[in-house]
Short mmCIF file of C-alpha atoms and ligand atoms in Angstrom, two decimals:
data_model
loop_
_atom_site.label_atom_id
_atom_site.label_comp_id
_atom_site.label_asym_id
_atom_site.label_seq_id
_atom_site.Cartn_x
_atom_site.Cartn_y
_atom_site.Cartn_z
CA MET A 3 -0.90 -0.16 26.00
CA THR A 4 1.83 -0.61 23.50
CA LEU A 5 1.37 -1.47 19.87
CA ARG A 6 1.00 -5.16 19.18
CA LEU A 7 1.14 -6.59 15.66
CA HIS A 8 0.34 -10.08 14.46
CA ASN A 9 3.65 -11.43 13.26
CA THR A 10 3.28 -14.29 10.76
CA LEU A 11 6.69 -15.61 11.85
CA THR A 12 5.61 -16.26 15.45
CA GLY A 13 1.89 -16.64 14.76
CA ALA A 14 1.20 -14.28 17.69
CA LYS A 15 0.41 -10.65 18.39
CA ASP A 16 3.84 -9.49 19.53
CA PRO A 17 4.65 -6.14 21.15
CA PHE A 18 6.22 -4.07 18.40
CA GLU A 19 9.76 -2.86 18.88
CA PRO A 20 11.86 -1.53 16.03
CA LEU A 21 15.62 -2.00 15.94
CA GLU A 22 16.17 1.71 16.42
CA GLU A 23 14.07 3.35 19.08
CA ASP A 24 12.14 5.90 17.06
CA GLN A 25 12.63 4.79 13.49
CA VAL A 26 10.82 2.07 11.51
CA ARG A 27 12.13 0.54 8.30
CA MET A 28 9.25 -0.94 6.37
CA TYR A 29 9.22 -2.73 3.03
CA THR A 30 5.98 -3.62 1.27
CA CYS A 31 5.45 -5.58 -1.95
CA GLY A 32 3.98 -3.23 -4.52
CA PRO A 33 2.18 -3.62 -7.84
CA THR A 34 3.19 -5.53 -10.91
CA VAL A 35 2.55 -2.86 -13.48
CA TRP A 36 1.38 -5.06 -16.33
CA ASN A 37 -2.17 -3.74 -16.05
CA PHE A 38 -4.32 -1.51 -13.83
CA ALA A 39 -4.32 -2.51 -10.17
CA HIS A 40 -7.54 -4.27 -9.17
CA VAL A 41 -9.42 -3.42 -6.01
CA GLY A 42 -7.90 -6.45 -4.25
CA ASN A 43 -4.40 -5.11 -4.86
CA LEU A 44 -5.60 -1.75 -3.59
CA ARG A 45 -6.83 -3.33 -0.39
CA ALA A 46 -3.28 -4.54 0.26
CA PHE A 47 -1.81 -1.14 -0.57
CA LEU A 48 -4.26 0.66 1.72
CA PHE A 49 -3.42 -1.81 4.46
CA TYR A 50 0.20 -0.65 4.14
CA ASP A 51 -1.12 2.90 4.41
CA ILE A 52 -2.81 2.10 7.73
CA VAL A 53 0.32 0.45 9.10
CA ARG A 54 2.33 3.47 8.08
CA ARG A 55 -0.13 5.98 9.52
CA HIS A 56 -0.48 4.18 12.82
CA LEU A 57 3.28 3.92 13.23
CA GLN A 58 3.45 7.68 12.75
CA VAL A 59 0.60 8.23 15.20
CA SER A 60 2.60 6.07 17.63
CA GLY A 61 5.51 8.49 17.35
CA TYR A 62 7.81 6.65 14.93
CA ARG A 63 9.61 8.05 11.96
CA VAL A 64 8.78 5.69 9.12
CA THR A 65 10.92 4.91 6.11
CA HIS A 66 8.60 3.06 3.80
CA VAL A 67 9.72 1.43 0.57
CA MET A 68 7.27 -0.06 -1.93
CA ASN A 69 8.58 -1.65 -5.11
CA LEU A 70 7.14 -1.51 -8.60
CA THR A 71 7.60 -4.79 -10.44
CA ASP A 72 8.13 -3.61 -13.99
CA ILE A 73 9.50 -6.84 -15.39
CA ASP A 74 7.87 -10.27 -15.30
CA ASP A 75 6.59 -12.89 -17.73
CA ARG A 76 3.24 -11.18 -18.26
CA ILE A 77 4.91 -7.85 -18.98
CA LEU A 78 7.26 -9.52 -21.46
CA ASP A 79 4.35 -11.23 -23.24
CA GLN A 80 2.31 -8.06 -23.43
CA ALA A 81 5.21 -5.90 -24.64
CA MET A 82 6.04 -8.46 -27.33
CA HIS A 83 2.43 -8.53 -28.49
CA ALA A 84 2.24 -4.75 -28.52
CA GLY A 85 5.57 -4.52 -30.37
CA THR A 86 7.02 -2.15 -27.81
CA THR A 87 9.62 -2.17 -25.04
CA ILE A 88 8.78 -3.20 -21.50
CA GLY A 89 9.63 0.35 -20.39
CA GLU A 90 7.08 1.87 -22.76
CA TYR A 91 4.53 -0.82 -22.04
CA THR A 92 4.57 -0.38 -18.25
CA LYS A 93 4.71 3.43 -18.18
CA PRO A 94 0.95 4.13 -18.25
CA TYR A 95 0.23 1.44 -15.66
CA ALA A 96 2.84 2.83 -13.29
CA ALA A 97 1.27 6.28 -13.72
CA ALA A 98 -2.20 4.82 -13.13
CA PHE A 99 -0.98 3.20 -9.92
CA PHE A 100 0.12 6.56 -8.52
CA GLU A 101 -3.15 8.16 -9.58
CA ASP A 102 -5.16 5.42 -7.89
CA MET A 103 -3.15 5.76 -4.70
CA ALA A 104 -3.66 9.52 -4.66
CA ALA A 105 -7.40 9.18 -5.33
CA LEU A 106 -7.58 6.79 -2.38
CA ARG A 107 -5.57 9.19 -0.25
CA ALA A 108 -2.76 6.76 0.48
CA GLU A 109 0.25 8.56 1.90
CA ARG A 110 3.28 8.38 -0.33
CA ALA A 111 6.06 5.98 0.56
CA GLU A 112 9.57 7.40 0.84
CA GLN A 113 10.78 5.30 -2.11
CA TYR A 114 9.16 3.48 -5.03
CA PRO A 115 12.08 1.58 -6.56
CA ARG A 116 11.52 -0.13 -9.91
CA ALA A 117 13.02 -3.53 -10.61
CA THR A 118 14.52 -2.58 -13.99
CA GLU A 119 16.41 0.28 -12.36
CA HIS A 120 18.12 -2.03 -9.86
CA ILE A 121 19.58 -4.81 -11.99
CA PRO A 122 23.17 -4.27 -10.74
CA GLU A 123 22.06 -4.72 -7.11
CA MET A 124 20.28 -7.94 -8.06
CA VAL A 125 23.24 -9.27 -10.04
CA GLU A 126 25.51 -8.56 -7.11
CA MET A 127 23.29 -10.44 -4.68
CA ILE A 128 22.94 -13.39 -7.06
CA ALA A 129 26.73 -13.51 -7.48
CA THR A 130 27.10 -13.63 -3.68
CA LEU A 131 24.60 -16.48 -3.48
CA VAL A 132 26.46 -18.42 -6.19
CA ALA A 133 29.78 -17.82 -4.43
CA ASN A 134 28.30 -19.01 -1.12
CA GLY A 135 26.93 -22.20 -2.68
CA ASN A 136 23.30 -21.12 -2.17
CA ALA A 137 22.73 -20.84 -5.90
CA TYR A 138 23.96 -22.57 -9.05
CA VAL A 139 24.18 -21.81 -12.72
CA ALA A 140 22.43 -24.23 -15.09
CA ASP A 141 22.76 -23.47 -18.78
CA GLY A 142 22.62 -19.69 -18.38
CA ASP A 143 19.85 -19.74 -15.77
CA VAL A 144 20.63 -19.33 -12.08
CA TYR A 145 18.61 -21.15 -9.44
CA TYR A 146 18.44 -20.85 -5.68
CA ARG A 147 19.36 -24.14 -3.98
CA ILE A 148 16.61 -24.58 -1.40
CA ALA A 149 18.44 -27.51 0.20
CA SER A 150 21.18 -25.07 1.23
CA PHE A 151 18.81 -23.10 3.46
CA PRO A 152 17.45 -25.29 6.27
CA ALA A 153 15.14 -22.58 7.63
CA TYR A 154 13.15 -22.56 4.38
CA GLY A 155 9.43 -22.71 5.15
CA ALA A 156 9.63 -21.15 8.63
CA LEU A 157 7.45 -18.20 7.71
CA SER A 158 4.56 -20.11 6.20
CA HIS A 159 5.06 -22.98 8.68
CA LEU A 160 5.48 -25.16 5.69
CA ASP A 161 6.02 -28.86 5.92
CA ARG A 162 9.37 -29.52 4.30
CA ALA A 163 8.52 -33.17 3.80
CA GLY A 164 5.55 -32.09 1.68
CA LEU A 165 7.81 -29.87 -0.32
CA LYS A 166 10.01 -32.86 -1.12
CA ALA A 167 7.22 -35.31 -1.84
CA GLY A 168 5.84 -33.23 -4.69
CA ALA A 169 9.30 -32.67 -5.95
CA ARG A 170 10.20 -35.58 -8.17
CA VAL A 171 7.12 -35.50 -10.36
CA ALA A 172 7.94 -32.54 -12.49
CA SER A 173 11.67 -32.30 -12.03
CA ASP A 174 12.60 -33.81 -15.41
CA LYS A 175 11.31 -30.73 -17.15
CA TYR A 176 13.92 -28.50 -15.58
CA ASP A 177 17.65 -28.21 -15.29
CA LYS A 178 17.03 -27.64 -11.63
CA GLU A 179 18.49 -29.85 -8.94
CA HIS A 180 15.16 -29.76 -7.13
CA VAL A 181 11.74 -28.75 -8.34
CA SER A 182 11.23 -26.14 -5.64
CA ASP A 183 14.51 -24.43 -6.49
CA PHE A 184 13.50 -21.11 -7.96
CA ALA A 185 14.99 -18.90 -10.65
CA LEU A 186 17.18 -15.97 -9.66
CA TRP A 187 18.24 -15.23 -13.22
CA LYS A 188 16.74 -16.31 -16.52
CA LYS A 189 18.79 -16.69 -19.66
CA ALA A 190 17.87 -14.19 -22.40
CA GLN A 191 15.47 -15.63 -24.97
CA PRO A 192 15.23 -14.56 -28.60
CA GLY A 193 13.10 -11.45 -28.68
CA ASP A 194 14.06 -10.24 -25.18
CA GLU A 195 16.66 -7.82 -26.59
CA LYS A 196 14.16 -6.01 -28.77
CA ILE A 197 11.81 -5.29 -25.91
CA GLY A 198 14.60 -4.11 -23.62
CA ALA A 199 14.46 -7.11 -21.28
CA ALA A 200 18.06 -8.37 -21.25
CA TRP A 201 21.07 -7.32 -19.20
CA ASP A 202 24.70 -8.43 -18.88
CA ALA A 203 25.72 -10.51 -15.91
CA PRO A 204 28.70 -12.71 -15.01
CA PHE A 205 26.46 -15.76 -15.49
CA GLY A 206 25.36 -14.65 -18.96
CA ARG A 207 22.93 -12.22 -20.53
CA GLY A 208 19.42 -12.42 -19.15
CA ARG A 209 16.91 -10.97 -16.75
CA PRO A 210 16.13 -11.36 -13.05
CA GLY A 211 13.55 -13.74 -11.62
CA TRP A 212 10.78 -12.08 -9.66
CA HIS A 213 11.80 -12.79 -6.06
CA ILE A 214 15.31 -11.31 -6.11
CA GLU A 215 14.12 -7.73 -6.69
CA CYS A 216 12.60 -7.36 -3.22
CA SER A 217 15.71 -8.74 -1.47
CA ALA A 218 18.04 -6.50 -3.48
CA MET A 219 15.98 -3.31 -3.35
CA SER A 220 15.06 -3.56 0.33
CA LYS A 221 18.78 -3.97 1.12
CA ARG A 222 19.65 -0.98 -1.03
CA TYR A 223 17.18 1.37 0.68
CA LEU A 224 16.68 -0.08 4.15
CA GLY A 225 19.71 -2.23 4.95
CA ASP A 226 19.99 -5.92 5.80
CA THR A 227 17.30 -6.07 8.49
CA LEU A 228 13.79 -4.69 8.10
CA ASP A 229 11.57 -3.88 11.07
CA ILE A 230 8.45 -4.70 9.09
CA HIS A 231 7.81 -6.50 5.83
CA ALA A 232 4.22 -6.57 4.61
CA GLY A 233 2.29 -8.04 1.72
CA GLY A 234 -0.89 -9.81 0.76
CA VAL A 235 -1.34 -13.28 2.20
CA ASP A 236 -0.90 -14.89 -1.23
CA LEU A 237 2.72 -13.69 -1.23
CA MET A 238 3.65 -15.53 1.97
CA PHE A 239 4.56 -18.62 -0.02
CA PRO A 240 6.65 -18.83 -2.08
CA HIS A 241 7.53 -15.16 -2.60
CA HIS A 242 8.29 -14.17 0.98
CA GLU A 243 9.92 -17.49 1.83
CA ASN A 244 12.16 -16.94 -1.17
CA GLU A 245 12.97 -13.40 -0.12
CA ILE A 246 14.04 -14.66 3.31
CA ALA A 247 16.13 -17.45 1.79
CA GLN A 248 17.88 -15.03 -0.56
CA SER A 249 18.52 -12.23 1.92
CA GLU A 250 19.54 -14.30 4.91
CA ALA A 251 21.89 -16.51 2.88
CA ALA A 252 23.46 -13.43 1.26
CA ASN A 253 23.61 -11.12 4.29
CA HIS A 254 23.84 -13.53 7.25
CA LYS A 255 21.37 -11.33 9.13
CA THR A 256 17.71 -11.64 10.08
CA TYR A 257 15.83 -10.32 7.05
CA ALA A 258 12.60 -9.03 8.59
CA ARG A 259 11.66 -8.98 12.26
CA VAL A 260 7.93 -8.66 11.76
CA TRP A 261 5.92 -10.05 8.84
CA LEU A 262 2.43 -8.71 8.27
CA HIS A 263 0.01 -10.31 5.82
CA SER A 264 -3.32 -8.87 4.78
CA GLU A 265 -6.23 -11.04 3.70
CA HIS A 266 -7.85 -11.04 0.34
CA LEU A 267 -10.62 -9.08 -1.14
CA ALA A 268 -13.15 -11.44 -2.66
CA ASP A 269 -15.36 -10.60 -5.63
CA ALA A 270 -19.15 -10.84 -5.51
CA THR A 271 -19.01 -14.62 -5.97
CA GLY A 272 -16.71 -14.99 -2.96
CA GLU A 273 -13.63 -15.88 -5.02
CA LYS A 274 -10.33 -14.12 -4.47
CA MET A 275 -10.13 -11.28 -6.93
CA SER A 276 -7.28 -11.88 -9.33
CA LYS A 277 -6.21 -10.61 -12.69
CA SER A 278 -5.35 -13.98 -14.09
CA ALA A 279 -8.79 -15.33 -13.13
CA GLY A 280 -10.32 -12.63 -15.30
CA GLY A 281 -13.15 -11.17 -13.23
CA PHE A 282 -11.48 -8.18 -11.63
CA THR A 283 -12.62 -4.68 -10.84
CA THR A 284 -10.40 -1.62 -10.97
CA LEU A 285 -10.77 1.65 -9.11
CA ARG A 286 -11.67 3.27 -12.42
CA ASP A 287 -14.53 0.79 -12.88
CA LEU A 288 -15.94 1.70 -9.47
CA ILE A 289 -15.58 5.43 -10.01
CA ASP A 290 -17.23 5.11 -13.43
CA ALA A 291 -20.08 3.29 -11.71
CA GLY A 292 -20.54 6.35 -9.51
CA HIS A 293 -18.74 5.32 -6.32
CA ASP A 294 -16.88 7.98 -4.36
CA PRO A 295 -13.16 7.23 -3.82
CA LEU A 296 -13.58 8.19 -0.15
CA ALA A 297 -16.25 5.53 0.28
CA ILE A 298 -14.05 3.00 -1.49
CA ARG A 299 -11.17 3.89 0.81
CA PHE A 300 -13.38 3.56 3.87
CA PHE A 301 -14.74 0.22 2.67
CA LEU A 302 -11.26 -1.19 2.04
CA ILE A 303 -9.74 -0.14 5.37
CA ALA A 304 -12.57 -0.03 7.88
CA ASN A 305 -15.16 -2.59 6.82
CA ALA A 306 -13.22 -5.56 8.16
CA HIS A 307 -10.01 -6.22 10.06
CA TYR A 308 -7.06 -6.61 7.71
CA ARG A 309 -6.71 -10.31 8.56
CA SER A 310 -10.28 -11.16 7.52
CA ARG A 311 -11.55 -11.58 4.02
CA VAL A 312 -14.01 -9.05 2.69
CA ARG A 313 -16.35 -9.32 -0.22
CA LEU A 314 -16.78 -6.47 -2.65
CA SER A 315 -20.39 -5.61 -3.46
CA PRO A 316 -22.31 -2.49 -4.44
CA GLU A 317 -24.31 -2.79 -1.19
CA ALA A 318 -21.14 -2.78 0.90
CA LEU A 319 -19.86 0.27 -1.00
CA HIS A 320 -23.17 2.09 -0.49
CA ALA A 321 -23.05 1.30 3.22
CA ALA A 322 -19.50 2.66 3.36
CA ALA A 323 -20.61 5.83 1.56
CA GLU A 324 -23.34 6.29 4.16
CA GLN A 325 -20.84 5.89 6.99
CA VAL A 326 -18.49 8.40 5.41
CA ARG A 327 -21.41 10.81 5.04
CA ARG A 328 -22.25 10.48 8.73
CA LEU A 329 -18.64 11.00 9.78
CA ARG A 330 -18.33 14.10 7.63
CA GLU A 331 -21.63 15.57 8.74
CA PHE A 332 -20.66 15.04 12.31
CA THR A 333 -17.28 16.72 11.77
CA GLU A 334 -19.00 19.73 10.24
CA ARG A 335 -21.57 19.90 12.98
CA VAL A 336 -18.94 19.89 15.72
CA ASN A 337 -16.91 22.50 13.85
CA ARG A 338 -19.91 24.77 13.56
CA ALA A 339 -21.30 24.19 17.04
CA THR A 340 -21.50 27.17 19.37
CA PRO A 341 -20.36 25.78 22.74
CA ALA A 342 -22.77 25.73 25.67
CA ASP A 343 -22.01 27.86 28.74
CA SER A 344 -21.03 24.93 30.89
CA GLU A 345 -19.26 21.59 30.41
CA ASP A 346 -20.93 18.23 30.73
CA ALA A 347 -18.58 16.26 33.01
CA GLU A 348 -20.17 12.91 32.26
CA PHE A 349 -19.97 13.48 28.53
CA ALA A 350 -16.34 14.60 28.89
CA HIS A 351 -15.64 11.27 30.55
CA ARG A 352 -17.35 9.38 27.70
CA ILE A 353 -15.28 11.19 25.08
CA GLU A 354 -12.07 10.29 26.92
CA GLN A 355 -13.26 6.70 27.19
CA VAL A 356 -13.82 6.50 23.43
CA ARG A 357 -10.50 8.19 22.66
CA ALA A 358 -8.71 5.63 24.82
CA GLY A 359 -10.75 2.76 23.37
CA TYR A 360 -10.05 3.89 19.81
CA ARG A 361 -6.33 4.05 20.51
CA GLU A 362 -6.38 0.63 22.15
CA ALA A 363 -8.21 -0.90 19.20
CA LEU A 364 -5.57 0.41 16.81
CA ASP A 365 -2.76 -0.72 19.11
CA ASP A 366 -4.35 -4.17 19.15
CA ASP A 367 -3.11 -5.30 15.74
CA LEU A 368 -4.62 -2.33 13.91
CA ASN A 369 -8.24 -3.07 14.67
CA LEU A 370 -9.63 -0.08 12.83
CA PRO A 371 -13.17 -1.51 12.40
CA GLN A 372 -13.48 -1.90 16.15
CA GLY A 373 -12.18 1.61 16.77
CA VAL A 374 -14.57 3.08 14.22
CA GLY A 375 -17.46 1.21 15.86
CA LEU A 376 -16.73 3.02 19.12
CA VAL A 377 -16.68 6.33 17.29
CA PHE A 378 -20.11 5.71 15.75
CA ASP A 379 -21.52 4.96 19.21
CA LEU A 380 -20.13 8.25 20.43
CA ILE A 381 -21.48 10.15 17.44
CA ARG A 382 -25.01 9.15 18.44
CA GLU A 383 -24.42 10.35 21.99
CA ALA A 384 -22.70 13.52 20.85
CA ASN A 385 -25.56 14.41 18.51
CA ALA A 386 -27.97 14.05 21.41
CA ALA A 387 -25.71 16.22 23.58
CA LEU A 388 -25.50 18.86 20.84
CA ASP A 389 -29.29 18.80 20.44
CA ALA A 390 -29.64 19.40 24.18
CA ASP A 391 -26.99 22.13 24.18
CA ARG A 392 -24.83 20.21 26.64
CA VAL A 393 -21.50 20.52 24.77
CA GLY A 394 -19.21 23.03 26.47
CA PRO A 395 -15.99 24.52 25.02
CA ASN A 396 -13.78 21.76 26.44
CA ASN A 397 -16.24 19.09 25.32
CA LYS A 398 -16.09 20.54 21.84
CA ALA A 399 -12.30 20.70 21.88
CA SER A 400 -12.07 17.03 22.94
CA LEU A 401 -14.48 16.01 20.20
CA LEU A 402 -12.35 17.84 17.64
CA GLU A 403 -9.25 16.11 18.98
CA LEU A 404 -10.96 12.75 18.66
CA ILE A 405 -11.95 13.60 15.08
CA ASP A 406 -8.32 14.41 14.27
CA GLU A 407 -7.11 11.21 15.89
CA VAL A 408 -9.54 9.10 13.90
CA ASP A 409 -8.92 10.98 10.68
CA ALA A 410 -5.18 10.36 11.07
CA HIS A 411 -6.06 6.83 9.91
CA LEU A 412 -9.30 7.22 7.98
CA ASP A 413 -8.49 10.48 6.22
CA VAL A 414 -12.07 10.85 4.98
CA MET A 415 -13.56 13.28 7.48
CA ARG A 416 -11.79 16.47 6.59
CA ALA A 417 -10.86 15.40 3.07
CA GLU A 418 -12.06 17.21 -0.01
CA GLU A 419 -14.44 19.77 1.37
CA PRO A 420 -17.72 19.97 -0.56
CA GLY A 421 -17.58 22.82 -3.04
CA LEU A 422 -13.95 22.10 -3.78
CA ALA A 423 -14.65 21.51 -7.47
CA ASP A 424 -16.29 24.94 -7.80
CA GLU A 425 -13.42 26.60 -6.04
CA VAL A 426 -10.84 24.89 -8.25
CA GLU A 427 -12.75 25.87 -11.39
CA ARG A 428 -12.87 29.46 -10.18
CA LEU A 429 -9.09 29.42 -9.57
CA ILE A 430 -8.49 27.91 -13.00
CA ALA A 431 -10.49 30.74 -14.57
CA GLU A 432 -8.56 33.28 -12.53
CA ARG A 433 -5.30 31.69 -13.65
CA GLU A 434 -6.36 31.83 -17.31
CA ALA A 435 -7.21 35.50 -16.91
CA ALA A 436 -3.83 36.16 -15.27
CA ARG A 437 -2.07 34.37 -18.13
CA LYS A 438 -3.93 36.39 -20.75
CA ALA A 439 -2.88 39.53 -18.89
CA ARG A 440 0.70 38.15 -18.92
CA ASP A 441 0.71 38.15 -15.12
CA PHE A 442 2.70 34.95 -14.95
CA ALA A 443 3.71 35.44 -11.33
CA ARG A 444 0.04 35.27 -10.35
CA SER A 445 -0.78 32.33 -12.61
CA ASP A 446 2.23 30.36 -11.32
CA GLN A 447 1.23 31.21 -7.77
CA ILE A 448 -2.25 29.76 -8.30
CA ARG A 449 -0.85 26.58 -9.82
CA GLU A 450 1.60 26.19 -6.92
CA ASP A 451 -1.05 26.83 -4.24
CA LEU A 452 -3.23 24.14 -5.76
CA ARG A 453 -0.29 21.76 -5.99
CA THR A 454 0.38 22.04 -2.26
CA ARG A 455 -3.27 21.12 -1.71
CA GLY A 456 -2.84 18.01 -3.83
CA ILE A 457 -4.33 19.28 -7.07
CA VAL A 458 -2.45 19.44 -10.33
CA LEU A 459 -3.54 21.34 -13.41
CA GLU A 460 -3.03 19.91 -16.85
CA ASP A 461 -3.38 21.72 -20.12
CA SER A 462 -5.33 19.63 -22.59
CA LYS A 463 -6.92 20.37 -25.94
CA ASP A 464 -10.27 20.78 -24.15
CA GLY A 465 -8.82 23.42 -21.85
CA VAL A 466 -7.32 23.10 -18.38
CA ARG A 467 -8.19 20.00 -16.38
CA TRP A 468 -7.39 19.17 -12.80
CA ARG A 469 -6.85 15.98 -10.87
CA ARG A 470 -5.84 14.90 -7.41
CA VAL A 471 -2.34 13.77 -6.55
CA ALA A 472 -0.62 13.39 -3.20
CA PRO A 473 -0.15 16.85 -1.67
CA TYR A 474 3.36 18.04 -0.81
P1 LIG B 20 0.60 -7.93 -7.72
O1 LIG B 20 0.33 -6.66 -8.47
O2 LIG B 20 -0.10 -9.13 -8.29
O3 LIG B 20 2.10 -8.17 -7.57
O4 LIG B 20 0.00 -7.78 -6.25
C1 LIG B 20 0.18 -6.64 -5.46
C2 LIG B 20 -0.38 -6.87 -4.06
O5 LIG B 20 -1.77 -7.15 -4.08
C3 LIG B 20 0.26 -8.04 -3.30
O6 LIG B 20 0.54 -7.62 -1.97
C4 LIG B 20 -0.82 -9.11 -3.32
O7 LIG B 20 -0.72 -9.95 -2.21
C5 LIG B 20 -2.08 -8.27 -3.25
N1 LIG B 20 -3.29 -8.93 -3.75
C6 LIG B 20 -3.44 -9.60 -4.91
N2 LIG B 20 -4.73 -10.04 -5.05
C7 LIG B 20 -5.39 -9.62 -3.94
C8 LIG B 20 -6.76 -9.72 -3.48
N3 LIG B 20 -7.72 -10.31 -4.20
N4 LIG B 20 -7.07 -9.16 -2.31
C9 LIG B 20 -6.15 -8.50 -1.57
N5 LIG B 20 -4.86 -8.37 -1.95
C10 LIG B 20 -4.47 -8.92 -3.11
ZN1 LIG B 21 8.21 -8.76 -2.67
#
């Protein structure tokens, strides 16, 4: 079976085919670094991780770009309040985002472009849109003229009549021709200069609107047409509609062939978790409450299909921790098992059945929860077979292959072997001893070995500390 993905554009699970045979260009909307990411944001980012991993499992080379929005109204407000620049204000939150992603074992994207580092690309695209008549300048602001793009609304299957009906009410407040016209460029306001939030442009000094960054940066790194564009479902309208309107009017090419949208994470009350609504939980909060990042990862990717809502609760996290424990115990048991003298043909058949079923579940719009369900069924049977000494060498090898195939997505079974902390502490002590003995070759070697395993050492006033980052 080939990979089928639910494409928001067509509303159907379409067979996936990239433009180039073995290469996938994927753009995903990343974090706005005005604060720590909440667990809802992280659900979306881990969804991108599953898409990416399954494309790789399917044999594609993936070029994945995820933006960092480091300029928006909230960032401006916060930087002004803090009396600092937007660059300084966002720095720790950008760093925290990468730490969270590493703790959750998300694979790194190929590029993480930041909006403020791509202003020229945005200005160029806005200038093209103005020249083409798709945008207009109004008193130093630039707006996109929605009426110039008849396909507007196609992604979210939006009723254009509805868009117009609501239009007149508020339109007096703006210099816009139409209330749904959106800002591409915002005139610099007093105070913007001091916080480093104003740039020169042919239409006057100012800063970009939010939507243009994704169109400009995806073009810069992936070209005019993306194979996949993904984001949380809340971004479908207006953000993704606006991206399509900008890119297709500027480039005269299809912007994205497949649109994937992941559903929300709800908080304990069932409401969508959101920062503006106040009640949000960060990864740090959960870790401080004693939850294991592996269990959090498992909960976010495998508890429900990406197109269903899930509700965050301590019970759900405990259940996920228990499932991770069973998966890891099973992995260890199979690793340790001494094979029986003969193979069990029937069991061999069952393993192959589950391997095929797992693969089919993932190929069916990334149905990881279904695939994992099959694996848990097999674990019960395999434990019984191991108890009865019915697992031969080939049986064992197939089980290990299945474990690898499943862990290519889950990445919790072989991760972070127990006793790792002790081993790292021992290596840190050895490195300190080497440094005291001025054996810097040895101490550098230890640091480098740990780095390739995804552990960085940091000198602090309390001695050397270590933390996880993405391995290289
Ligand atoms: P933001 O940092 O607000 O720009 O959002 C980053 C990503 O998180 C986007 O893809 C959003 O769609 C997604 N997102 C925001 N809130 C939630 C939520 N409660 N559950 C799942 N995804 C969310
Ligand atoms: Zn975007």
